[in-house]
């Protein structure tokens, strides 16, 4: 790493102790940014990096609610409003027991660059809670969401901060959150949340967008090697919203997705995952992958081990951070991997990224490859602002254009900085320069 950046990194790490995921995200970006500061000493002068690493605002709050037995439960809520140089803070809410400030900050930090890469007018933010929706009734989830919004509402707004979903937050949760926001504020402010239902201000394609976008980005990478998804053997991790739609899109392009996973195990389905059954089990019944295996012949369910043991030519990690380590990466490379597109945020450890890059595998980092979700959220905001709703075809075309554009920006930035094919460098520099220019223009704030 560039020596000038090392000193800034050390201060950031010391100032944010115990936040391992945030440290990882910061270090990974800093490693790409040396050459930018050679060309733009004005960024150092204006302390852009130091400012970028310090969120504009961090909100932590108590979320009290009662469970179905009438017992009082307490969770912790977060919203980190990281950077508003390019637009209102924008990013999802994650409800998962692992959530603490370090996770929200890593996600918010990544979101700044991701959102910049989309070319849409959105800043970066993220939030969530250590609430675990798993095993909770609809009524419990509703009471939790209502309590969460009873504090959050005062910090958000269509021109201020626009939350959406992430792990544990889908259409059901966004509905309860929106209802409570409307009730407290007495405003039907559609643009305050994205990921809404289609009949009340949502956008077509938003549910599919992250998974679809990851596949579109990966297809663009494959094209640079004269190939495509057609005929590829694909392994996807996860079986949530991002994973399911990545499976669907990859198969629509002629690939066979032979495996996907949940936190208990993975399935191997050599005939190709049955997307209809997967949706039924995971989205309609909120069940487990084990049930998928029980209901389809020729499927193996594996409880021990890792989905990355399954050989593939293309891998799409769509579960969560640090789910793919250096050993798994080495196994995938040995088994013939040619490309990897990150549908999740930071799913590959730094060791894994190094293995892929050394082996010459096409590697699409999450902040580029999974930007389709938030980009389509920005399209939802655009429809809300103009009180319009677009067709599926039109919206999908916009998403495709945006993903192709992000690929182009990453690839051309990597070329410009003398590292062709290095999408990590391309995404980090491409996103950073856009934000840094806007921060410079807006003065010391
Ligand atoms: N949580 C998603 C992400 O990681 C989507 C955020 C949004 O739509 O605002 O980008």
GROMACS .gro file of C-alpha atoms and ligand atoms in nm:
model
  455
    1UNK     CA    1   0.000   0.000   0.000
    2UNK     CA    2   0.107   0.356  -0.075
    3UNK     CA    3   0.292   0.500   0.230
    4UNK     CA    4   0.077   0.817   0.244
    5UNK     CA    5  -0.234   0.600   0.255
    6UNK     CA    6  -0.086   0.369   0.518
    7UNK     CA    7  -0.076   0.650   0.771
    8UNK     CA    8  -0.440   0.739   0.703
    9UNK     CA    9  -0.538   0.372   0.725
   10UNK     CA   10  -0.367   0.336   1.064
   11UNK     CA   11  -0.564   0.629   1.203
   12UNK     CA   12  -0.892   0.489   1.070
   13UNK     CA   13  -0.824   0.145   1.219
   14UNK     CA   14  -0.723   0.289   1.557
   15UNK     CA   15  -1.025   0.515   1.567
   16UNK     CA   16  -1.270   0.230   1.500
   17UNK     CA   17  -1.147  -0.053   1.725
   18UNK     CA   18  -1.302  -0.399   1.708
   19UNK     CA   19  -1.480  -0.345   1.377
   20UNK     CA   20  -1.310  -0.616   1.173
   21UNK     CA   21  -1.541  -0.607   0.871
   22UNK     CA   22  -1.516  -0.228   0.845
   23UNK     CA   23  -1.136  -0.253   0.864
   24UNK     CA   24  -1.137  -0.515   0.588
   25UNK     CA   25  -1.353  -0.303   0.357
   26UNK     CA   26  -1.140   0.008   0.416
   27UNK     CA   27  -0.806  -0.169   0.364
   28UNK     CA   28  -0.929  -0.333   0.045
   29UNK     CA   29  -1.026   0.005  -0.102
   30UNK     CA   30  -0.706   0.179   0.016
   31UNK     CA   31  -0.495  -0.085  -0.158
   32UNK     CA   32  -0.633   0.034  -0.493
   33UNK     CA   33  -0.604   0.408  -0.440
   34UNK     CA   34  -0.230   0.484  -0.443
   35UNK     CA   35  -0.211   0.568  -0.816
   36UNK     CA   36  -0.513   0.801  -0.793
   37UNK     CA   37  -0.335   1.013  -0.534
   38UNK     CA   38  -0.028   1.042  -0.756
   39UNK     CA   39  -0.251   1.195  -1.022
   40UNK     CA   40  -0.468   1.394  -0.782
   41UNK     CA   41  -0.262   1.539  -0.497
   42UNK     CA   42  -0.557   1.774  -0.433
   43UNK     CA   43  -0.746   1.478  -0.284
   44UNK     CA   44  -0.476   1.439  -0.017
   45UNK     CA   45  -0.466   1.813   0.040
   46UNK     CA   46  -0.838   1.820   0.109
   47UNK     CA   47  -0.821   1.506   0.329
   48UNK     CA   48  -1.082   1.335   0.114
   49UNK     CA   49  -0.994   0.986   0.238
   50UNK     CA   50  -1.000   1.082   0.605
   51UNK     CA   51  -1.341   1.242   0.555
   52UNK     CA   52  -1.472   0.951   0.351
   53UNK     CA   53  -1.390   0.705   0.629
   54UNK     CA   54  -1.576   0.904   0.893
   55UNK     CA   55  -1.954   0.866   0.849
   56UNK     CA   56  -2.143   1.194   0.828
   57UNK     CA   57  -2.381   1.066   1.097
   58UNK     CA   58  -2.426   0.743   1.298
   59UNK     CA   59  -2.752   0.667   1.473
   60UNK     CA   60  -2.787   0.386   1.729
   61UNK     CA   61  -3.119   0.332   1.904
   62UNK     CA   62  -3.319   0.101   2.128
   63UNK     CA   63  -3.594  -0.105   1.966
   64UNK     CA   64  -3.839  -0.238   2.227
   65UNK     CA   65  -4.121  -0.471   2.122
   66UNK     CA   66  -4.333  -0.752   2.262
   67UNK     CA   67  -4.327  -1.111   2.137
   68UNK     CA   68  -4.631  -1.334   2.092
   69UNK     CA   69  -4.607  -1.445   2.456
   70UNK     CA   70  -4.632  -1.084   2.570
   71UNK     CA   71  -4.268  -1.074   2.681
   72UNK     CA   72  -4.067  -0.757   2.631
   73UNK     CA   73  -3.780  -0.789   2.383
   74UNK     CA   74  -3.506  -0.535   2.323
   75UNK     CA   75  -3.297  -0.505   2.008
   76UNK     CA   76  -3.050  -0.249   1.886
   77UNK     CA   77  -3.118  -0.043   1.574
   78UNK     CA   78  -2.861   0.129   1.350
   79UNK     CA   79  -2.850   0.373   1.064
   80UNK     CA   80  -2.513   0.494   0.941
   81UNK     CA   81  -2.548   0.790   0.705
   82UNK     CA   82  -2.208   0.762   0.547
   83UNK     CA   83  -2.177   0.999   0.255
   84UNK     CA   84  -2.415   1.234   0.075
   85UNK     CA   85  -2.183   1.383  -0.188
   86UNK     CA   86  -2.379   1.234  -0.479
   87UNK     CA   87  -2.733   1.228  -0.340
   88UNK     CA   88  -2.945   1.129  -0.039
   89UNK     CA   89  -2.802   0.846   0.170
   90UNK     CA   90  -2.913   0.522   0.007
   91UNK     CA   91  -2.872   0.163   0.118
   92UNK     CA   92  -3.051  -0.126   0.276
   93UNK     CA   93  -3.146  -0.240   0.624
   94UNK     CA   94  -3.017  -0.575   0.746
   95UNK     CA   95  -3.200  -0.771   1.018
   96UNK     CA   96  -2.970  -1.048   1.137
   97UNK     CA   97  -2.831  -1.150   1.478
   98UNK     CA   98  -2.475  -1.079   1.358
   99UNK     CA   99  -2.547  -0.709   1.300
  100UNK     CA  100  -2.339  -0.463   1.504
  101UNK     CA  101  -2.186  -0.126   1.422
  102UNK     CA  102  -1.885  -0.277   1.238
  103UNK     CA  103  -2.108  -0.467   0.994
  104UNK     CA  104  -2.327  -0.165   0.927
  105UNK     CA  105  -2.018   0.050   0.867
  106UNK     CA  106  -1.855  -0.197   0.628
  107UNK     CA  107  -2.180  -0.218   0.432
  108UNK     CA  108  -2.228   0.159   0.435
  109UNK     CA  109  -1.870   0.220   0.324
  110UNK     CA  110  -1.903  -0.024   0.032
  111UNK     CA  111  -2.235   0.134  -0.058
  112UNK     CA  112  -2.072   0.473  -0.124
  113UNK     CA  113  -1.859   0.333  -0.406
  114UNK     CA  114  -2.124   0.095  -0.536
  115UNK     CA  115  -2.382   0.371  -0.561
  116UNK     CA  116  -2.133   0.601  -0.733
  117UNK     CA  117  -2.061   0.331  -0.992
  118UNK     CA  118  -2.430   0.306  -1.085
  119UNK     CA  119  -2.416   0.662  -1.219
  120UNK     CA  120  -2.739   0.738  -1.031
  121UNK     CA  121  -2.772   1.036  -0.791
  122UNK     CA  122  -2.747   0.844  -0.463
  123UNK     CA  123  -2.516   0.874  -0.164
  124UNK     CA  124  -2.421   0.587   0.067
  125UNK     CA  125  -2.579   0.461   0.389
  126UNK     CA  126  -2.679   0.140   0.561
  127UNK     CA  127  -2.872   0.028   0.865
  128UNK     CA  128  -3.030  -0.261   1.041
  129UNK     CA  129  -3.069  -0.444   1.365
  130UNK     CA  130  -2.953  -0.753   1.551
  131UNK     CA  131  -3.317  -0.871   1.540
  132UNK     CA  132  -3.349  -1.228   1.408
  133UNK     CA  133  -3.664  -1.265   1.198
  134UNK     CA  134  -3.613  -1.640   1.167
  135UNK     CA  135  -3.888  -1.830   1.348
  136UNK     CA  136  -4.082  -1.512   1.428
  137UNK     CA  137  -4.450  -1.481   1.338
  138UNK     CA  138  -4.574  -1.215   1.097
  139UNK     CA  139  -4.726  -1.032   1.395
  140UNK     CA  140  -4.392  -1.026   1.577
  141UNK     CA  141  -4.209  -0.902   1.268
  142UNK     CA  142  -4.472  -0.630   1.229
  143UNK     CA  143  -4.440  -0.512   1.588
  144UNK     CA  144  -4.062  -0.509   1.557
  145UNK     CA  145  -4.074  -0.311   1.231
  146UNK     CA  146  -4.321  -0.061   1.377
  147UNK     CA  147  -4.098  -0.002   1.677
  148UNK     CA  148  -3.786   0.026   1.459
  149UNK     CA  149  -3.955   0.289   1.239
  150UNK     CA  150  -4.087   0.481   1.539
  151UNK     CA  151  -3.729   0.597   1.593
  152UNK     CA  152  -3.595   0.578   1.237
  153UNK     CA  153  -3.865   0.797   1.081
  154UNK     CA  154  -3.713   1.120   1.216
  155UNK     CA  155  -3.384   1.056   1.036
  156UNK     CA  156  -3.507   0.958   0.687
  157UNK     CA  157  -3.696   1.114   0.396
  158UNK     CA  158  -3.700   1.114   0.018
  159UNK     CA  159  -3.439   1.392   0.006
  160UNK     CA  160  -3.247   1.280   0.315
  161UNK     CA  161  -3.202   0.906   0.347
  162UNK     CA  162  -3.381   0.627   0.163
  163UNK     CA  163  -3.354   0.280   0.319
  164UNK     CA  164  -3.443  -0.048   0.146
  165UNK     CA  165  -3.395  -0.420   0.207
  166UNK     CA  166  -3.092  -0.638   0.267
  167UNK     CA  167  -3.056  -0.973   0.446
  168UNK     CA  168  -3.370  -1.035   0.655
  169UNK     CA  169  -3.557  -0.739   0.509
  170UNK     CA  170  -3.779  -0.807   0.208
  171UNK     CA  171  -4.119  -0.701   0.081
  172UNK     CA  172  -4.300  -0.795   0.404
  173UNK     CA  173  -4.071  -0.586   0.626
  174UNK     CA  174  -4.066  -0.288   0.386
  175UNK     CA  175  -4.447  -0.296   0.394
  176UNK     CA  176  -4.465  -0.276   0.773
  177UNK     CA  177  -4.193  -0.009   0.782
  178UNK     CA  178  -4.368   0.202   0.517
  179UNK     CA  179  -4.705   0.171   0.691
  180UNK     CA  180  -4.561   0.296   1.019
  181UNK     CA  181  -4.373   0.583   0.850
  182UNK     CA  182  -4.693   0.695   0.680
  183UNK     CA  183  -4.889   0.671   1.003
  184UNK     CA  184  -4.641   0.875   1.207
  185UNK     CA  185  -4.575   1.144   0.947
  186UNK     CA  186  -4.922   1.156   0.787
  187UNK     CA  187  -4.747   1.165   0.449
  188UNK     CA  188  -4.771   0.920   0.159
  189UNK     CA  189  -4.406   0.978   0.077
  190UNK     CA  190  -4.338   0.694  -0.167
  191UNK     CA  191  -3.973   0.790  -0.220
  192UNK     CA  192  -3.876   0.736   0.145
  193UNK     CA  193  -3.823   0.360   0.106
  194UNK     CA  194  -3.753   0.135  -0.191
  195UNK     CA  195  -3.841  -0.228  -0.243
  196UNK     CA  196  -4.209  -0.147  -0.197
  197UNK     CA  197  -4.492  -0.368  -0.327
  198UNK     CA  198  -4.587  -0.311  -0.688
  199UNK     CA  199  -4.940  -0.187  -0.612
  200UNK     CA  200  -4.819   0.081  -0.367
  201UNK     CA  201  -4.525   0.251  -0.532
  202UNK     CA  202  -4.277  -0.029  -0.593
  203UNK     CA  203  -4.091  -0.093  -0.916
  204UNK     CA  204  -4.109  -0.397  -1.138
  205UNK     CA  205  -3.774  -0.579  -1.155
  206UNK     CA  206  -3.663  -0.448  -0.811
  207UNK     CA  207  -3.705  -0.796  -0.651
  208UNK     CA  208  -3.504  -0.960  -0.929
  209UNK     CA  209  -3.253  -0.679  -0.977
  210UNK     CA  210  -2.956  -0.777  -0.758
  211UNK     CA  211  -2.941  -1.137  -0.882
  212UNK     CA  212  -3.013  -1.042  -1.243
  213UNK     CA  213  -2.756  -0.763  -1.230
  214UNK     CA  214  -2.486  -0.992  -1.092
  215UNK     CA  215  -2.537  -1.230  -1.383
  216UNK     CA  216  -2.545  -0.948  -1.638
  217UNK     CA  217  -2.215  -0.810  -1.500
  218UNK     CA  218  -2.058  -1.157  -1.501
  219UNK     CA  219  -2.176  -1.214  -1.858
  220UNK     CA  220  -1.996  -0.894  -1.958
  221UNK     CA  221  -1.677  -1.023  -1.794
  222UNK     CA  222  -1.713  -1.358  -1.972
  223UNK     CA  223  -1.751  -1.177  -2.306
  224UNK     CA  224  -1.403  -1.027  -2.264
  225UNK     CA  225  -1.271  -1.385  -2.286
  226UNK     CA  226  -1.488  -1.465  -2.586
  227UNK     CA  227  -1.734  -1.677  -2.389
  228UNK     CA  228  -2.071  -1.647  -2.212
  229UNK     CA  229  -2.298  -1.816  -1.953
  230UNK     CA  230  -2.421  -2.055  -2.221
  231UNK     CA  231  -2.304  -2.404  -2.126
  232UNK     CA  232  -2.134  -2.299  -1.801
  233UNK     CA  233  -2.160  -2.508  -1.485
  234UNK     CA  234  -2.251  -2.265  -1.209
  235UNK     CA  235  -2.248  -2.284  -0.829
  236UNK     CA  236  -2.443  -2.024  -0.632
  237UNK     CA  237  -2.421  -1.980  -0.257
  238UNK     CA  238  -2.724  -1.871  -0.060
  239UNK     CA  239  -3.090  -1.927  -0.142
  240UNK     CA  240  -3.239  -1.590  -0.056
  241UNK     CA  241  -3.365  -1.321  -0.290
  242UNK     CA  242  -3.028  -1.251  -0.456
  243UNK     CA  243  -2.937  -1.618  -0.502
  244UNK     CA  244  -3.275  -1.726  -0.642
  245UNK     CA  245  -3.275  -1.454  -0.905
  246UNK     CA  246  -2.913  -1.519  -0.996
  247UNK     CA  247  -3.002  -1.885  -1.053
  248UNK     CA  248  -3.300  -1.787  -1.268
  249UNK     CA  249  -3.104  -1.541  -1.483
  250UNK     CA  250  -2.798  -1.766  -1.528
  251UNK     CA  251  -3.021  -2.052  -1.641
  252UNK     CA  252  -3.212  -1.825  -1.879
  253UNK     CA  253  -2.875  -1.756  -2.045
  254UNK     CA  254  -2.808  -2.128  -2.095
  255UNK     CA  255  -2.607  -2.215  -1.783
  256UNK     CA  256  -2.678  -2.508  -1.553
  257UNK     CA  257  -2.678  -2.407  -1.186
  258UNK     CA  258  -2.590  -2.728  -1.005
  259UNK     CA  259  -2.581  -2.612  -0.642
  260UNK     CA  260  -2.703  -2.354  -0.393
  261UNK     CA  261  -2.692  -2.334  -0.014
  262UNK     CA  262  -2.843  -2.207   0.309
  263UNK     CA  263  -2.689  -2.172   0.654
  264UNK     CA  264  -2.752  -2.543   0.731
  265UNK     CA  265  -2.620  -2.708   0.414
  266UNK     CA  266  -2.630  -2.719   0.036
  267UNK     CA  267  -2.805  -2.907  -0.244
  268UNK     CA  268  -2.647  -3.056  -0.554
  269UNK     CA  269  -2.892  -3.084  -0.840
  270UNK     CA  270  -2.706  -3.199  -1.150
  271UNK     CA  271  -3.012  -3.146  -1.372
  272UNK     CA  272  -3.009  -2.777  -1.285
  273UNK     CA  273  -3.192  -2.607  -0.996
  274UNK     CA  274  -3.571  -2.600  -1.036
  275UNK     CA  275  -3.629  -2.228  -0.978
  276UNK     CA  276  -4.005  -2.266  -0.936
  277UNK     CA  277  -3.962  -2.520  -0.655
  278UNK     CA  278  -3.683  -2.315  -0.496
  279UNK     CA  279  -3.909  -2.007  -0.489
  280UNK     CA  280  -4.196  -2.212  -0.345
  281UNK     CA  281  -3.981  -2.355  -0.063
  282UNK     CA  282  -3.784  -2.040   0.024
  283UNK     CA  283  -4.012  -1.748  -0.059
  284UNK     CA  284  -4.366  -1.882  -0.019
  285UNK     CA  285  -4.313  -2.130   0.264
  286UNK     CA  286  -4.008  -1.958   0.420
  287UNK     CA  287  -3.867  -2.311   0.453
  288UNK     CA  288  -3.521  -2.467   0.436
  289UNK     CA  289  -3.323  -2.610   0.145
  290UNK     CA  290  -3.354  -2.956   0.299
  291UNK     CA  291  -3.723  -2.939   0.197
  292UNK     CA  292  -3.619  -2.868  -0.164
  293UNK     CA  293  -3.412  -3.187  -0.167
  294UNK     CA  294  -3.696  -3.392  -0.015
  295UNK     CA  295  -3.934  -3.279  -0.290
  296UNK     CA  296  -3.720  -3.340  -0.600
  297UNK     CA  297  -3.558  -3.662  -0.714
  298UNK     CA  298  -3.191  -3.682  -0.802
  299UNK     CA  299  -3.096  -3.410  -0.554
  300UNK     CA  300  -2.829  -3.459  -0.289
  301UNK     CA  301  -2.850  -3.257   0.033
  302UNK     CA  302  -2.515  -3.210   0.205
  303UNK     CA  303  -2.507  -3.091   0.563
  304UNK     CA  304  -2.132  -3.088   0.628
  305UNK     CA  305  -1.872  -2.915   0.415
  306UNK     CA  306  -1.901  -2.616   0.188
  307UNK     CA  307  -2.086  -2.545  -0.135
  308UNK     CA  308  -1.748  -2.439  -0.278
  309UNK     CA  309  -1.647  -2.809  -0.278
  310UNK     CA  310  -1.874  -2.850  -0.580
  311UNK     CA  311  -1.680  -2.797  -0.902
  312UNK     CA  312  -1.795  -2.517  -1.130
  313UNK     CA  313  -1.675  -2.296  -1.412
  314UNK     CA  314  -1.858  -1.993  -1.271
  315UNK     CA  315  -1.923  -1.916  -0.903
  316UNK     CA  316  -2.175  -1.662  -0.773
  317UNK     CA  317  -2.144  -1.606  -0.397
  318UNK     CA  318  -2.482  -1.460  -0.298
  319UNK     CA  319  -2.503  -1.532   0.075
  320UNK     CA  320  -2.302  -1.305   0.306
  321UNK     CA  321  -1.965  -1.150   0.394
  322UNK     CA  322  -1.653  -1.368   0.420
  323UNK     CA  323  -1.832  -1.684   0.311
  324UNK     CA  324  -1.553  -1.779   0.069
  325UNK     CA  325  -1.201  -1.806   0.211
  326UNK     CA  326  -0.859  -1.866   0.059
  327UNK     CA  327  -0.885  -2.246   0.081
  328UNK     CA  328  -1.224  -2.250  -0.088
  329UNK     CA  329  -1.089  -2.018  -0.358
  330UNK     CA  330  -0.792  -2.248  -0.420
  331UNK     CA  331  -1.030  -2.547  -0.448
  332UNK     CA  332  -1.251  -2.365  -0.696
  333UNK     CA  333  -0.949  -2.268  -0.907
  334UNK     CA  334  -0.819  -2.628  -0.904
  335UNK     CA  335  -1.163  -2.746  -1.014
  336UNK     CA  336  -1.162  -2.527  -1.325
  337UNK     CA  337  -1.321  -2.195  -1.224
  338UNK     CA  338  -1.302  -1.922  -1.489
  339UNK     CA  339  -1.518  -1.647  -1.339
  340UNK     CA  340  -1.671  -1.528  -1.014
  341UNK     CA  341  -1.933  -1.255  -0.969
  342UNK     CA  342  -2.011  -1.141  -0.615
  343UNK     CA  343  -2.387  -1.111  -0.557
  344UNK     CA  344  -2.334  -1.059  -0.182
  345UNK     CA  345  -2.137  -0.779  -0.017
  346UNK     CA  346  -1.771  -0.875   0.043
  347UNK     CA  347  -1.833  -1.253   0.030
  348UNK     CA  348  -1.469  -1.328  -0.059
  349UNK     CA  349  -1.200  -1.282   0.204
  350UNK     CA  350  -0.892  -1.085   0.104
  351UNK     CA  351  -0.699  -1.415   0.077
  352UNK     CA  352  -0.963  -1.550  -0.161
  353UNK     CA  353  -0.948  -1.240  -0.381
  354UNK     CA  354  -0.570  -1.276  -0.401
  355UNK     CA  355  -0.603  -1.642  -0.507
  356UNK     CA  356  -0.850  -1.556  -0.782
  357UNK     CA  357  -0.643  -1.267  -0.912
  358UNK     CA  358  -0.322  -1.468  -0.913
  359UNK     CA  359  -0.490  -1.748  -1.104
  360UNK     CA  360  -0.621  -1.505  -1.367
  361UNK     CA  361  -0.984  -1.584  -1.284
  362UNK     CA  362  -1.229  -1.309  -1.386
  363UNK     CA  363  -1.327  -1.155  -1.051
  364UNK     CA  364  -1.623  -0.915  -1.025
  365UNK     CA  365  -1.625  -0.752  -0.678
  366UNK     CA  366  -1.961  -0.699  -0.507
  367UNK     CA  367  -1.955  -0.322  -0.522
  368UNK     CA  368  -1.969  -0.352  -0.901
  369UNK     CA  369  -2.134  -0.690  -0.961
  370UNK     CA  370  -2.421  -0.655  -0.712
  371UNK     CA  371  -2.500  -0.288  -0.780
  372UNK     CA  372  -2.810  -0.380  -0.981
  373UNK     CA  373  -3.026  -0.389  -0.669
  374UNK     CA  374  -2.954  -0.039  -0.553
  375UNK     CA  375  -2.953   0.089  -0.912
  376UNK     CA  376  -3.308  -0.038  -0.954
  377UNK     CA  377  -3.395   0.123  -0.621
  378UNK     CA  378  -3.282   0.449  -0.780
  379UNK     CA  379  -3.512   0.371  -1.073
  380UNK     CA  380  -3.793   0.315  -0.820
  381UNK     CA  381  -3.716   0.660  -0.673
  382UNK     CA  382  -3.729   0.807  -1.023
  383UNK     CA  383  -4.072   0.651  -1.087
  384UNK     CA  384  -4.198   0.773  -0.748
  385UNK     CA  385  -4.074   1.127  -0.815
  386UNK     CA  386  -4.261   1.139  -1.144
  387UNK     CA  387  -4.563   0.943  -1.012
  388UNK     CA  388  -4.512   0.693  -1.290
  389UNK     CA  389  -4.461   0.319  -1.319
  390UNK     CA  390  -4.266   0.155  -1.594
  391UNK     CA  391  -4.311  -0.180  -1.770
  392UNK     CA  392  -4.101  -0.482  -1.682
  393UNK     CA  393  -3.927  -0.471  -2.020
  394UNK     CA  394  -3.836  -0.103  -1.996
  395UNK     CA  395  -3.708  -0.137  -1.639
  396UNK     CA  396  -3.508  -0.450  -1.717
  397UNK     CA  397  -3.352  -0.273  -2.015
  398UNK     CA  398  -3.251   0.018  -1.787
  399UNK     CA  399  -3.098  -0.230  -1.543
  400UNK     CA  400  -2.908  -0.403  -1.822
  401UNK     CA  401  -2.776  -0.072  -1.955
  402UNK     CA  402  -2.662   0.027  -1.605
  403UNK     CA  403  -2.481  -0.304  -1.545
  404UNK     CA  404  -2.311  -0.292  -1.884
  405UNK     CA  405  -2.215   0.068  -1.802
  406UNK     CA  406  -2.065  -0.034  -1.466
  407UNK     CA  407  -1.867  -0.309  -1.633
  408UNK     CA  408  -1.739  -0.061  -1.888
  409UNK     CA  409  -1.644   0.193  -1.621
  410UNK     CA  410  -1.453  -0.070  -1.420
  411UNK     CA  411  -1.279  -0.219  -1.722
  412UNK     CA  412  -1.179   0.115  -1.873
  413UNK     CA  413  -1.057   0.249  -1.538
  414UNK     CA  414  -0.844  -0.064  -1.492
  415UNK     CA  415  -0.702  -0.011  -1.843
  416UNK     CA  416  -0.637   0.356  -1.775
  417UNK     CA  417  -0.437   0.269  -1.461
  418UNK     CA  418  -0.236   0.000  -1.641
  419UNK     CA  419  -0.402  -0.305  -1.485
  420UNK     CA  420  -0.634  -0.444  -1.754
  421UNK     CA  421  -0.885  -0.697  -1.622
  422UNK     CA  422  -0.844  -0.587  -1.258
  423UNK     CA  423  -1.207  -0.517  -1.170
  424UNK     CA  424  -1.124  -0.458  -0.803
  425UNK     CA  425  -0.900  -0.168  -0.894
  426UNK     CA  426  -1.146  -0.047  -1.159
  427UNK     CA  427  -1.443  -0.047  -0.920
  428UNK     CA  428  -1.257   0.113  -0.631
  429UNK     CA  429  -1.098   0.390  -0.838
  430UNK     CA  430  -1.404   0.441  -1.060
  431UNK     CA  431  -1.632   0.488  -0.759
  432UNK     CA  432  -1.383   0.685  -0.553
  433UNK     CA  433  -1.297   0.949  -0.812
  434UNK     CA  434  -1.662   1.034  -0.867
  435UNK     CA  435  -1.727   1.081  -0.496
  436UNK     CA  436  -1.399   1.263  -0.436
  437UNK     CA  437  -1.467   1.514  -0.716
  438UNK     CA  438  -1.812   1.590  -0.573
  439UNK     CA  439  -1.671   1.629  -0.220
  440UNK     CA  440  -1.405   1.870  -0.345
  441UNK     CA  441  -1.664   2.075  -0.529
  442UNK     CA  442  -1.890   2.098  -0.223
  443UNK     CA  443  -1.621   2.231   0.011
  444UNK     CA  444  -1.520   2.128   0.362
  445UNK     CA  445  -1.836   1.977   0.511
  446LIG     N1  446  -2.902  -0.390   0.023
  446LIG     C1  447  -2.880  -0.376  -0.118
  446LIG     C2  448  -2.734  -0.350  -0.144
  446LIG     O1  449  -2.650  -0.409  -0.078
  446LIG     C3  450  -2.977  -0.277  -0.183
  446LIG     C4  451  -2.980  -0.140  -0.125
  446LIG     C5  452  -3.089  -0.049  -0.181
  446LIG     O2  453  -3.165  -0.092  -0.269
  446LIG     O3  454  -3.095   0.064  -0.134
  446LIG     O4  455  -2.693  -0.278  -0.231
   0.00000   0.00000   0.00000
